[in-house]
Amino acid sequence: MNHSRPAALLWTRQVARDAFHQRFAEPYIARHARAGQFVHLLPGTRHLFRRALSVYATDAKAGTFDVLHQVLGEGTRCLSQLKKGQTVDALGPLGNQFPVPDSGRRAVLVGGGLGMAPLRLFALELNQKLPKRSPRKNALERTPILLLGARTGSLAIAPFELSGIGIRASWASDDGSRGFHGTVVALLADQIADGRILPEQSVVYGCGPEPMMAALANLCAQHQLPCWVSLERSMPCGYGVCMGCVIRSKTGTGYETFRRVCRDGPVFDSAQIVF
Amino acid sequence: MPKTTAPAPDLQVSIAGVTFATPIWTASGTAGTGEEIEQWCDPEKLGAMVTKSVSLKPRSGHPYPRTVETAGGMLNCIGLQNKGIEAFITDELPRLQRMPTRAVINIVGESIEEYVQLARRLNDVDGVDCLELNLSCPNVARGIDQGSDPMWVSQCVHDVRSATRLPLFVKTTPNTNDIVSLARAAADNGADAISAINTLVGMAINHNTFKPRLSNITGGLSGPAIKPVALAAVYKIARAVKIPVIGIGGIMTGTDAAEFLIAGASAVQVGTALFRNPTAPIQIAGELALYLRAKGIPRVSDLVGRLAV
Ligand SMILES: Cc1cc2nc3c(=O)[nH]c(=O)nc-3n(C[C@H](O)[C@H](O)[C@H](O)COP(=O)(O)OP(=O)(O)OC[C@H]3O[C@@H](n4cnc5c(N)ncnc54)[C@H](O)[C@@H]3O)c2cc1C
Ligand SMILES: Cc1cc2nc3c(=O)[nH]c(=O)nc-3n(C[C@H](O)[C@H](O)[C@H](O)COP(=O)(O)O)c2cc1C
Ligand code: FES
């Protein structure tokens, strides 16, 4: 039988205004979590419900997992104020994973704000799948491309440890203070237009605010580019029993009009979703 | 640790001739149809699996947002999303039949005729231990909660009773000024037990946007916030009818469950607690056993209706 487990806080780092990177010791989640999956944390006894956070990093050997979160309300504030050694009750890993690209297609990871969290883990997973000594050209073709967006440069959080393995992010900021001036979806459009990203040889993975996911889905549809998006919903249970966390499906009817983000997702083929 | 010699308290209960391993069951709509729960709860230690309401035709339910956290509880307007009786029978019943726990199938209709059809259909298949009627479905055409009308409840329970041999539990709505009359109407027409309570109508508003927080504007309140209301309902119903009462509402711990039994319930269902903790029914059963041992009560059935007044 599966069950929830206590996860002990190892450390907290403030990475931007109201944004925190935290590492927890919990070996089961550390061993089993894959990119795209989330943990459901109970921040304090005052809360009836858990809070869903994407898994940002794992270390199976050390038995730790990381989350990256923005303080939004009471739940995330409680989390950010945990002291070293204190535990939260953790359920997980939950949800599905980002599917690996079909052969001949390169992963283009498009993250908005904290949406970068699951993409960072996915980039690492993909990188580990690359053959170690394959011909340089081939390997390069398959190294994931990472496009990240932030409202402004000061809120841009660099995904930790990725530059060390040769994956560098291109940045977009709404005010032009860092990288491309515009949204990260506009940056993707720009790179498609100038031929740096070839739709027929790419597959897009997106995570970020829903309006951004909708714009991303739209752009990809125009270019017939396969696109997977990770979605967020308020999640009373997180494991599929309450039917609260639903998203409208384009193809489903009757019972399948609404799909559960926690269990049928959080990663969906964007062509199947009504935003 | 000192070895205890007292035997583990006996948690088994019997309702309408059916035995249940424990008096702690899942509540309809909070445990799906078993597929998820069997990964978290050992079915042998679960008193019963009460399934999500199933209707004649598939139902899509209401759009998002369907839930909101409130002080000590939550509101939901899921809208009875389910795959309909035929798909339920082919996809879900085989697993429920295999699971070593009792399967209580909760049905919902928009008319008495629909309840009767559902009951008939389930009468013909294997794997159903008991039926639970969810009488809290608002009648779309008439625009009222027909389940709050004792006359309608009488007719509905009477007709379903004639259509099925299965043990029949009737789940009453608390959205009435007289839940006891509803329970009496059900008991007088052949119900084997009363399940109480379903959710209380409630609402939440975002004061910044002026918008309701639920897509359907109003929803049903559940969780610890409704426990006092549920306890009072169970207490009153248990005094008014001769059939067993199944207590529901805000049960989070073993002592919460004990309080419902003391008020007169023969078993309880755990709903919202499952969202916070998928192993809640098993934990609650364990806590109830500890409580009974501490009180020196050998059988859980000895606790039923022990209110000291
Ligand atoms: C699969 C998934 C992965 C997520 N990953 C991350 C992540 O890596 N980093 C991060 O910062 N945030 C992430 N979120 C969003 C995060 O769950 C919410 O920000 C958080 O629940 C807010 O809780 P709160 O108590 O601080 O805020 P409040 O606004 O006080 O929360 C009130 C209620 O609304 C719910 N809620 C509010 N906003 C959201 C939202 N956007 N998504 C889901 N529930 C919400 C809360 O769970 C709670 O029940 C993720 C959400 C999901 C569903
Ligand atoms: C999300 C949700 C869905 C529910 N769906 C149903 C349902 O389909 N049929 C039903 O009879 N009751 C349904 N209920 C009511 C519960 O079975 C239970 O009566 C109520 O929630 C009170 O118990 P609790 O406080 O332990 O949750 C639902 C409750 C919730 C919270
Ligand atoms: S959060 Fe309960 S079904 Fe998804």
XYZ file of C-alpha atoms and ligand atoms in Angstrom:
672
model
C 0.000 0.000 0.000
C 1.138 3.487 -0.786
C 0.946 6.225 1.848
C 2.123 9.733 2.649
C 5.586 10.227 4.099
C 7.238 12.839 6.283
C 9.750 14.941 4.342
C 12.304 16.818 6.419
C 13.486 20.225 5.265
C 17.238 20.344 4.620
C 17.502 23.920 3.431
C 15.685 26.898 1.939
C 17.162 29.389 -0.488
C 15.414 32.550 -1.502
C 15.971 32.822 -5.255
C 13.873 35.905 -6.055
C 11.357 38.106 -4.335
C 8.820 35.644 -2.824
C 10.381 32.641 -4.587
C 12.030 29.808 -2.693
C 14.088 26.753 -3.589
C 13.792 24.066 -0.926
C 15.368 20.665 -0.468
C 13.677 17.878 1.470
C 14.942 14.505 2.611
C 12.509 11.782 1.559
C 14.024 8.729 -0.151
C 10.889 7.257 -1.739
C 9.987 10.404 -3.651
C 13.664 10.951 -4.445
C 13.845 7.530 -6.068
C 10.547 7.509 -7.931
C 9.795 11.056 -9.081
C 10.128 11.822 -12.813
C 9.921 15.124 -14.642
C 6.376 16.449 -14.842
C 5.236 14.755 -11.661
C 4.354 16.630 -8.523
C 4.343 16.226 -4.765
C 1.316 17.098 -2.661
C 2.480 18.713 0.565
C 0.582 19.434 3.754
C 2.206 22.643 4.951
C 0.561 22.881 8.369
C -2.311 21.466 10.354
C -4.401 24.619 9.805
C -4.825 23.610 6.175
C -7.464 21.172 5.118
C -5.801 20.555 1.759
C -2.356 19.835 0.502
C -0.490 22.081 -1.914
C 0.781 20.732 -5.232
C 4.343 21.526 -6.273
C 6.287 20.195 -9.242
C 9.372 18.174 -8.526
C 12.292 20.449 -9.401
C 15.198 18.115 -8.702
C 15.859 14.701 -7.241
C 18.909 12.929 -5.867
C 18.132 9.235 -5.525
C 21.476 8.493 -3.832
C 21.171 11.226 -1.250
C 17.434 10.591 -0.890
C 16.360 14.181 -1.489
C 13.943 16.084 -3.676
C 13.668 19.799 -4.382
C 10.781 22.163 -5.029
C 10.740 25.705 -6.303
C 7.797 27.813 -5.308
C 6.317 31.225 -5.211
C 4.614 32.489 -2.085
C 1.044 33.029 -3.176
C -1.055 32.540 -0.076
C -0.930 30.963 3.338
C 0.106 27.480 2.235
C 3.178 28.495 0.337
C 4.059 31.058 3.025
C 3.988 28.319 5.689
C 6.238 26.196 3.514
C 8.733 28.998 2.986
C 8.929 29.581 6.753
C 9.678 25.973 7.682
C 12.789 25.547 9.801
C 15.576 23.165 8.972
C 14.694 19.691 10.243
C 10.953 20.354 10.383
C 8.830 17.969 8.352
C 5.886 18.288 6.018
C 3.633 15.376 5.182
C 4.279 14.551 1.517
C 2.258 12.526 -0.951
C 3.895 11.530 -4.140
C 5.183 11.410 -6.688
C 1.791 11.984 -8.340
C 0.615 12.572 -11.907
C 2.061 11.628 -15.276
C 5.392 12.554 -16.864
C 6.623 14.480 -19.847
C 6.851 11.936 -22.668
C 10.282 11.723 -24.330
C 10.458 13.119 -27.876
C 10.022 10.790 -30.844
C 13.343 10.012 -32.492
C 14.430 12.724 -34.887
C 12.754 15.403 -32.818
C 14.462 17.741 -30.448
C 12.891 18.888 -27.196
C 12.170 22.592 -26.916
C 11.339 23.455 -23.309
C 9.348 26.632 -22.831
C 8.921 27.866 -19.276
C 7.204 30.914 -17.840
C 8.205 32.060 -14.363
C 8.225 29.193 -11.884
C 6.979 26.924 -14.657
C 10.637 26.348 -15.235
C 10.707 23.873 -12.318
C 9.555 20.632 -13.988
C 11.288 21.568 -17.247
C 14.618 21.779 -15.490
C 14.248 18.197 -14.283
C 13.140 17.114 -17.750
C 16.167 18.759 -19.377
C 18.374 16.812 -17.016
C 16.569 13.532 -17.722
C 16.848 14.073 -21.468
C 20.497 14.955 -21.164
C 21.191 11.752 -19.265
C 19.550 9.790 -22.070
C 21.941 11.254 -24.660
C 24.636 8.801 -25.771
C 27.875 9.807 -24.062
C 30.232 9.698 -27.056
C 27.937 10.041 -30.022
C 28.987 12.179 -32.977
C 28.942 15.785 -31.910
C 26.403 16.902 -34.466
C 23.952 14.229 -33.464
C 24.296 14.941 -29.782
C 23.849 18.645 -30.344
C 20.710 18.028 -32.292
C 19.264 16.238 -29.370
C 20.388 18.522 -26.550
C 17.194 20.170 -25.323
C 16.637 23.831 -26.062
C 15.500 25.842 -23.067
C 13.519 29.047 -23.471
C 12.581 30.855 -20.283
C 10.451 33.883 -19.651
C 10.002 36.243 -16.740
C 8.050 39.437 -16.226
C 11.264 41.289 -15.595
C 14.953 40.410 -15.373
C 15.090 40.626 -11.601
C 12.515 37.818 -11.357
C 14.404 35.544 -13.734
C 15.464 32.466 -11.788
C 18.213 30.504 -13.466
C 17.613 26.751 -13.228
C 20.383 25.457 -11.041
C 23.002 22.987 -12.255
C 21.974 23.050 -15.914
C 24.703 25.302 -17.265
C 27.212 22.814 -15.834
C 26.071 20.186 -18.330
C 25.967 22.486 -21.323
C 22.279 23.340 -21.347
C 21.899 27.077 -21.477
C 18.683 29.017 -21.327
C 17.627 31.766 -23.707
C 15.707 34.415 -21.840
C 12.737 36.569 -22.644
C 11.364 39.277 -20.393
C 8.172 41.241 -20.782
C 9.988 44.552 -20.199
C 13.113 43.694 -22.162
C 15.379 43.927 -19.125
C 16.765 40.452 -19.803
C 17.199 38.796 -23.189
C 14.474 38.936 -25.796
C 11.981 41.770 -25.344
C 8.574 40.089 -25.178
C 6.969 36.922 -23.945
C 8.697 33.575 -24.104
C 6.055 32.440 -26.605
C 7.028 35.382 -28.815
C 10.640 34.262 -28.416
C 9.706 30.792 -29.654
C 7.853 32.341 -32.625
C 10.948 34.385 -33.337
C 13.221 31.347 -33.303
C 10.863 29.422 -35.567
C 10.736 32.387 -37.969
C 14.507 32.647 -38.263
C 14.954 28.886 -38.671
C 16.750 28.167 -35.412
C 13.883 25.895 -34.394
C 12.506 23.603 -37.085
C 8.888 22.625 -36.387
C 9.146 19.304 -38.218
C 12.152 18.318 -36.098
C 10.992 19.597 -32.731
C 8.558 18.912 -29.953
C 7.586 21.576 -27.458
C 7.096 21.143 -23.715
C 5.545 24.037 -21.850
C 4.911 24.945 -18.254
C 3.730 28.286 -16.942
C 0.635 30.389 -16.345
C -2.434 29.197 -18.228
C -2.761 32.177 -20.611
C 0.831 31.507 -21.628
C 0.055 27.805 -22.159
C -2.921 28.780 -24.318
C -0.754 31.081 -26.442
C 1.880 28.375 -26.722
C -0.695 25.788 -27.812
C -1.970 28.224 -30.396
C 1.461 28.952 -31.847
C 2.373 25.276 -31.994
C -0.912 24.416 -33.707
C -0.144 27.012 -36.392
C 3.206 25.352 -37.078
C 1.976 21.781 -36.654
C 4.425 21.423 -33.846
C 3.613 18.751 -31.261
C 3.194 20.423 -27.877
C 2.852 19.070 -24.354
C 1.759 21.388 -21.589
C 1.816 20.984 -17.837
C -1.299 22.470 -16.248
C -2.285 23.695 -12.800
C -5.535 23.317 -10.962
C -6.628 23.628 -7.390
C -6.287 20.040 -6.173
C -8.278 18.859 -3.172
C -6.988 15.284 -3.362
C -4.246 15.108 -6.003
C -4.708 11.376 -6.607
C -7.860 11.247 -8.693
C -10.842 10.696 -6.414
C -12.559 14.072 -6.023
C -12.984 15.182 -9.666
C -12.249 18.748 -8.595
C -9.163 19.528 -10.671
C -10.666 19.266 -14.136
C -9.808 20.690 -17.534
C -12.139 20.646 -20.535
C -11.105 18.189 -23.212
C -11.514 18.985 -26.906
C -12.306 15.436 -27.924
C -14.039 13.879 -24.943
C -17.800 13.739 -24.586
C -20.071 12.773 -21.710
C -18.045 11.625 -18.761
C -14.828 12.436 -20.605
C -15.708 16.075 -21.304
C -13.640 16.943 -18.257
C -10.313 15.287 -17.477
C -8.538 15.263 -14.140
C -5.351 17.311 -14.135
C -3.955 15.383 -11.167
C -4.270 11.912 -12.631
C -4.871 12.190 -16.382
C -2.229 14.973 -16.289
C -0.751 17.339 -15.271
C 0.950 16.909 -18.680
C -1.442 16.987 -21.648
C -1.183 17.100 -25.428
C -2.104 20.755 -25.941
C -4.193 19.880 -28.997
C -6.572 17.967 -26.715
C -7.285 20.835 -24.341
C -9.802 23.677 -24.377
C -8.091 26.581 -22.649
C 6.262 -1.456 25.768
C 4.096 -3.512 28.124
C 2.324 -6.365 26.428
C -1.420 -5.925 26.439
C -3.427 -9.018 27.068
C -6.807 -7.529 26.154
C -7.876 -8.823 22.742
C -8.146 -6.294 19.939
C -11.618 -4.726 19.993
C -14.072 -6.274 17.562
C -14.801 -3.706 14.857
C -17.182 -5.834 12.832
C -20.687 -4.490 12.311
C -23.759 -5.962 10.714
C -26.347 -3.881 8.884
C -29.327 -5.286 7.003
C -27.846 -8.755 7.326
C -24.564 -7.737 5.702
C -21.376 -7.857 7.768
C -18.730 -5.185 7.408
C -15.145 -5.636 8.631
C -15.223 -2.197 10.236
C -17.761 0.592 10.702
C -15.474 2.974 8.782
C -16.451 3.291 5.122
C -15.654 5.705 2.342
C -18.298 8.317 1.453
C -19.779 8.581 -2.019
C -17.957 10.948 -4.357
C -14.816 11.044 -2.273
C -13.215 7.729 -3.169
C -14.037 7.294 -6.839
C -15.006 3.761 -7.749
C -12.081 1.923 -6.167
C -9.320 2.132 -8.752
C -7.400 4.834 -6.891
C -8.327 3.849 -3.354
C -7.007 0.314 -3.645
C -3.522 1.749 -3.988
C -3.793 3.507 -0.631
C -6.188 1.514 1.541
C -5.968 -2.215 2.149
C -9.494 -3.211 1.055
C -9.621 -5.906 3.733
C -9.333 -3.224 6.389
C -11.931 -0.991 4.766
C -15.472 -1.490 6.037
C -16.991 -0.683 2.679
C -16.311 1.143 -0.515
C -19.237 3.476 -1.230
C -18.902 4.483 -4.862
C -19.367 7.854 -6.555
C -23.008 8.434 -7.523
C -23.799 6.748 -10.808
C -26.660 7.894 -13.042
C -28.488 6.287 -15.939
C -26.675 8.328 -18.589
C -23.106 9.633 -18.398
C -22.820 13.092 -16.854
C -20.083 15.596 -17.644
C -20.434 17.584 -14.421
C -19.873 21.315 -13.989
C -16.931 23.330 -15.345
C -13.929 24.316 -13.232
C -13.717 25.731 -10.562
C -15.542 22.963 -8.772
C -14.087 23.210 -5.284
C -12.952 25.827 -2.835
C -11.434 25.577 0.622
C -13.460 27.334 3.334
C -13.002 27.730 7.081
C -12.842 24.182 8.416
C -14.180 22.658 5.254
C -14.732 22.893 1.547
C -17.419 23.560 -1.027
C -17.898 21.448 -4.119
C -20.048 21.594 -7.220
C -18.669 18.583 -9.084
C -22.060 18.083 -10.702
C -22.134 14.284 -10.413
C -19.593 13.605 -13.158
C -19.821 9.868 -13.821
C -19.695 7.466 -16.745
C -23.269 6.200 -16.484
C -24.572 2.845 -15.328
C -23.649 0.718 -18.353
C -19.986 1.777 -18.447
C -19.917 1.517 -14.665
C -21.051 -2.088 -14.845
C -18.486 -3.054 -17.480
C -15.500 -0.981 -16.300
C -15.853 -0.671 -12.539
C -17.932 -3.492 -11.097
C -15.491 -6.303 -11.925
C -12.798 -4.599 -9.871
C -15.172 -3.885 -7.004
C -16.207 -7.512 -7.043
C -12.588 -8.588 -6.812
C -11.743 -6.155 -4.002
C -12.101 -7.877 -0.606
C -14.404 -5.211 0.800
C -18.107 -4.470 0.651
C -19.318 -2.591 -2.414
C -22.076 -0.097 -1.680
C -23.227 1.345 -4.988
C -24.607 4.872 -4.743
C -27.155 5.755 -7.427
C -28.700 9.065 -8.438
C -31.613 9.835 -10.729
C -33.506 12.860 -11.907
C -36.836 11.114 -11.424
C -38.256 8.215 -9.442
C -38.395 6.243 -12.678
C -34.642 6.666 -13.113
C -33.920 5.434 -9.570
C -36.087 2.402 -10.258
C -34.321 1.644 -13.534
C -30.908 1.944 -11.889
C -31.914 -0.332 -9.028
C -33.303 -2.926 -11.449
C -30.164 -2.851 -13.526
C -27.954 -3.436 -10.479
C -30.242 -6.171 -9.223
C -29.191 -8.301 -12.202
C -25.419 -8.107 -11.816
C -22.858 -9.602 -9.471
C -20.641 -7.639 -7.128
C -23.166 -5.305 -5.527
C -23.506 -5.734 -1.756
C -25.810 -2.806 -1.041
C -27.478 0.140 -2.760
C -27.343 3.692 -1.491
C -29.821 6.194 -2.912
C -28.456 9.702 -3.248
C -31.669 11.669 -2.880
C -29.916 15.022 -3.058
C -29.961 15.510 -6.807
C -31.743 18.740 -7.619
C -34.473 18.136 -10.160
C -33.431 20.246 -13.084
C -36.903 20.526 -14.569
C -38.695 21.447 -11.367
C -35.747 23.437 -10.106
C -36.093 22.199 -6.544
C -34.413 19.650 -4.369
C -36.988 16.872 -4.625
C -35.120 14.912 -1.967
C -36.266 17.422 0.655
C -39.924 16.548 0.085
C -41.039 13.677 2.397
C -43.862 12.701 0.003
C -41.435 12.348 -2.868
C -38.984 10.407 -0.689
C -41.765 8.019 0.366
C -42.727 7.326 -3.224
C -39.158 6.984 -4.434
C -38.073 4.586 -1.681
C -41.294 2.610 -2.040
C -40.820 2.145 -5.775
C -37.119 1.299 -5.527
C -37.842 -1.148 -2.705
C -40.253 -3.010 -4.953
C -37.665 -3.117 -7.724
C -34.703 -4.647 -5.864
C -33.780 -7.293 -3.334
C -30.535 -5.533 -2.427
C -30.099 -3.955 1.014
C -31.203 -0.365 0.557
C -29.589 2.631 2.243
C -31.196 6.027 1.776
C -28.950 9.065 1.923
C -30.856 12.105 3.074
C -30.216 15.755 2.432
C -29.681 18.132 5.341
C -31.021 21.002 3.226
C -34.449 20.818 4.790
C -36.036 22.055 7.949
C -36.969 18.499 8.912
C -34.473 15.762 8.140
C -36.260 13.430 10.576
C -39.380 13.391 8.394
C -37.267 12.402 5.398
C -35.677 9.580 7.373
C -39.089 8.396 8.587
C -40.444 8.483 5.055
C -37.561 6.270 3.941
C -37.827 3.903 6.910
C -41.581 3.499 6.516
C -41.151 2.492 2.900
C -38.630 -0.261 3.306
C -35.209 1.380 3.602
C -32.709 -0.803 5.474
C -30.640 2.120 6.774
C -30.405 5.907 6.639
C -27.162 7.592 5.568
C -26.848 11.113 6.962
C -25.760 13.655 5.992
C -25.018 14.838 2.486
C -23.442 18.276 1.979
C -25.034 21.559 3.080
C -25.708 24.218 0.460
C -23.118 26.977 0.687
C -21.345 29.667 -1.291
C -18.042 31.518 -1.469
C -17.358 34.873 -3.115
C -14.152 36.525 -4.226
C -14.492 40.041 -2.846
C -11.832 41.402 -5.191
C -13.444 40.276 -8.424
C -17.056 40.131 -7.135
C -17.234 36.648 -8.656
C -18.494 33.437 -7.073
C -15.651 31.015 -6.383
C -17.571 28.063 -7.837
C -18.643 27.722 -11.464
C -22.135 26.711 -10.376
C -22.264 29.678 -7.917
C -23.405 27.520 -4.989
C -22.061 24.167 -3.849
C -22.104 21.648 -1.038
C -20.254 22.220 2.213
C -18.377 19.278 3.732
C -15.552 18.627 6.167
C -15.082 19.359 9.891
C -17.260 22.478 9.597
C -20.395 20.332 9.206
C -19.659 17.773 11.906
C -21.908 19.345 14.583
C -24.788 19.548 12.106
C -24.253 15.925 11.114
C -24.053 14.730 14.717
C -27.346 16.407 15.544
C -28.969 14.872 12.467
C -27.728 11.382 13.347
C -28.861 11.774 16.956
C -32.364 12.878 15.955
C -32.790 10.294 13.213
C -31.537 7.445 15.377
C -34.145 8.267 17.995
C -36.916 8.472 15.398
C -36.406 5.335 13.298
C -35.801 1.680 14.111
C -33.382 0.996 11.240
C -29.630 1.672 11.533
C -28.165 5.076 10.790
C -24.885 5.577 8.933
C -23.226 8.784 10.098
C -21.436 11.107 7.651
C -19.982 14.576 8.017
C -16.578 15.928 8.880
C -15.104 12.755 10.334
C -11.315 13.137 10.462
C -10.273 10.998 13.447
C -11.170 7.871 15.383
C -12.774 9.903 18.138
C -14.877 11.793 15.574
C -16.143 8.395 14.443
C -16.737 7.360 18.062
C -18.868 10.447 18.624
C -21.118 9.498 15.698
C -21.506 5.983 17.089
C -22.331 7.389 20.515
C -24.947 9.615 18.862
C -26.573 6.506 17.425
C -24.830 5.662 14.152
C -24.080 1.980 13.466
C -21.352 2.846 10.972
C -19.812 5.984 9.482
C -18.503 7.211 6.160
C -15.381 9.277 5.666
C -15.396 11.832 2.838
C -13.402 15.033 2.809
C -10.753 13.538 5.120
C -9.770 11.271 2.226
C -8.671 14.264 0.183
C -6.185 15.319 2.792
C -5.099 11.783 3.511
C -5.773 8.856 1.155
C -5.314 6.344 3.968
C -7.775 8.160 6.279
C -10.339 5.337 6.662
C -7.655 2.856 7.712
C -6.103 5.317 10.155
C -9.479 6.240 11.593
C -10.349 2.567 12.087
C -7.031 2.085 13.904
C -7.696 5.082 16.125
C -11.206 3.853 16.864
C -9.794 0.490 17.949
C -7.362 2.243 20.299
C -10.171 4.354 21.696
C -12.339 1.285 22.352
C -9.485 -0.482 24.065
C -8.778 2.544 26.260
C -12.451 2.650 27.220
C -12.550 -1.085 27.845
C -15.269 -1.613 25.244
C -14.763 -4.997 23.558
C -17.135 -4.580 20.581
C -17.725 -1.459 18.540
C -21.433 -2.267 18.395
C -21.526 -1.740 22.160
C -20.760 1.925 21.590
C -23.773 2.607 19.380
C -26.268 4.996 20.960
C -24.405 5.231 24.267
C -25.066 8.951 24.608
C -25.244 9.818 28.293
C -28.137 12.211 28.782
C 0.609 19.962 -10.681
C 0.928 21.308 -10.072
C 2.244 21.698 -9.958
C 2.554 22.934 -9.393
N 3.861 23.277 -9.301
C 4.202 24.453 -8.737
C 5.576 24.804 -8.599
O 6.479 24.033 -8.951
N 5.866 25.989 -8.036
C 4.874 26.850 -7.607
O 5.202 27.914 -7.112
N 3.573 26.541 -7.721
C 3.193 25.356 -8.279
N 1.859 25.041 -8.381
C 0.855 25.978 -7.865
C 0.700 25.806 -6.348
O 0.066 24.584 -6.071
C -0.131 26.950 -5.761
O 0.533 28.133 -5.956
C -0.389 26.742 -4.275
O -1.272 25.667 -4.065
C -0.973 27.974 -3.638
O -1.271 27.710 -2.280
P -1.362 28.898 -1.230
O -1.972 28.370 0.001
O -0.044 29.543 -1.066
O -2.272 29.951 -1.975
P -3.802 30.305 -1.795
O -4.158 31.195 -2.903
O -4.074 30.780 -0.415
O -4.504 28.911 -1.990
C -5.887 28.727 -1.827
C -6.318 27.435 -2.478
O -6.230 27.503 -3.893
C -5.358 26.536 -4.395
N -4.566 27.174 -5.471
C -4.383 28.496 -5.624
N -3.677 28.735 -6.745
C -3.398 27.554 -7.299
C -2.704 27.152 -8.474
N -2.149 28.017 -9.314
N -2.601 25.840 -8.723
C -3.147 24.947 -7.897
N -3.836 25.279 -6.789
C -3.958 26.568 -6.493
C -4.523 26.091 -3.215
O -4.029 24.777 -3.327
C -5.509 26.210 -2.101
O -6.363 25.110 -2.053
C 1.519 23.798 -8.944
C 0.191 23.397 -9.061
C -0.118 22.181 -9.602
C -1.547 21.770 -9.718
C -16.119 16.411 -3.835
C -17.321 15.725 -3.254
C -18.140 14.951 -4.064
C -19.248 14.309 -3.552
N -20.024 13.548 -4.375
C -21.089 12.874 -3.864
C -21.860 12.013 -4.700
O -21.578 11.827 -5.882
N -22.920 11.367 -4.138
C -23.253 11.510 -2.817
O -24.212 10.874 -2.370
N -22.526 12.317 -2.007
C -21.464 12.987 -2.502
N -20.714 13.799 -1.658
C -21.087 13.942 -0.253
C -20.290 13.016 0.660
O -20.527 11.662 0.365
C -20.599 13.279 2.145
O -21.965 13.033 2.368
C -20.286 14.705 2.571
O -19.149 15.187 1.937
C -20.094 14.844 4.082
O -19.018 14.052 4.553
P -17.521 14.633 4.800
O -17.654 15.869 5.617
O -16.803 13.521 5.484
O -16.974 14.934 3.459
C -19.575 14.451 -2.169
C -18.755 15.224 -1.344
C -17.634 15.847 -1.856
C -16.771 16.650 -0.937
S -7.408 16.732 -7.253
Fe -8.950 15.303 -6.806
S -9.302 14.391 -8.744
Fe -7.648 15.711 -9.099
